């Protein structure tokens, strides 16, 4: 009898361990990440300055609460016990102290590593150390882990990420698990029970439509999101990569379009600009509460592309309480004149009042035709609320 009880408990053990932390990321995570502006030029001094700037600029209040330290925080080698160690010159107080500081300022602490043997910048990766590293992160007070996919060799993606999921769960500290496997093995098909978000593409670049060997401007990233909307929802989000809003290489219109479209996609909003130096116009984009509310809508539905014509894309996102967000995007190099017959937006049912989320202005009822000039690479984003 006793033996049977023991056996049945043992049989349950893998089932109990095989899960991610639930109830995290009910809406897409928001925060700031070091990579897009600073790459390897990071230190605890920079993180503290950025935390102060996020508070002073109103970004933290607007919802940006995960402060994520990306690649190049580590020393080149693990210690003699195999533990991860931060670079002693750039992070002299250690990660526990930095985590405590961030928590004291009202932030959540995010960190980066890699599922392979080395990170993309060549620092120690997590492979074979998953359970040890998860305990280290827990001891530092880490709340968010971005886990990359460089140097993975012949490793199997789903199995490797599941191992880290189980390690985090066993360590016991709730952690948002951000998979960064670039869409290689279609994580939207398998990662719902593994992580809270997963990258869908290679890296974003600070431009509209440029392309690198492995990276691309937001216009191309957007294109790769079409059709993925059915896989996202509360606790499990498609991640079209971090924001380039406000970074050199994007015009203000392009920053506004990029931000609006990421809100339509219910994308994680990870700012990546130098918050200490941003202009008022960039600040206004990143903190627009009405745009952020589209991203963070509690229904948790990712928007989809309703229509694409040359120069005109229409994106639609269903919101709570029967409302809709609609975004008109001019992807051409010429200004266009929008003429939209409301009755052609077949997802709408009934009568709505319309609000322009960038002009912050009510436009009246959605009847007849909507006409507006739309400059090149810019958007008009509207919220339609049902009328009784
Ligand atoms: C990969 C990731 C990026 C960033 C770098 C760091 O390219 O996709 O987001 O984390 O590695 O080296």
Coordinates of C-alpha atoms in Angstrom, one line a residue, residues 73-74 83-87 94-101 103 109 111-113 133-143 173:
X73 CA 26.1 41.4 -18.8
X74 CA 28.2 38.2 -18.0
X83 CA 27.7 29.4 -11.6
X84 CA 27.0 32.4 -13.9
X85 CA 28.7 35.5 -12.9
X86 CA 28.2 39.1 -14.0
X87 CA 31.1 41.1 -15.5
X94 CA 26.4 42.1 -8.5
X95 CA 23.0 41.2 -9.9
X96 CA 21.2 40.6 -6.5
X97 CA 22.0 44.2 -5.6
X98 CA 20.8 45.5 -9.0
X99 CA 17.6 43.5 -8.7
X100 CA 17.0 44.9 -5.2
X101 CA 17.6 48.4 -6.6
X103 CA 12.5 46.4 -7.2
X109 CA 14.0 42.7 -13.1
X111 CA 17.8 39.3 -17.7
X112 CA 19.0 37.5 -20.8
X113 CA 20.7 34.2 -21.6
X133 CA 21.0 28.8 -13.6
X134 CA 17.3 29.0 -12.7
X135 CA 18.3 28.8 -9.0
X136 CA 20.8 31.6 -9.6
X137 CA 18.2 33.8 -11.3
X138 CA 15.7 33.1 -8.4
X139 CA 18.4 34.1 -5.9
X140 CA 19.0 37.4 -7.8
X141 CA 15.2 38.2 -7.8
X142 CA 14.9 37.9 -11.6
X143 CA 11.2 38.3 -12.8
X173 CA 10.2 32.1 -8.3

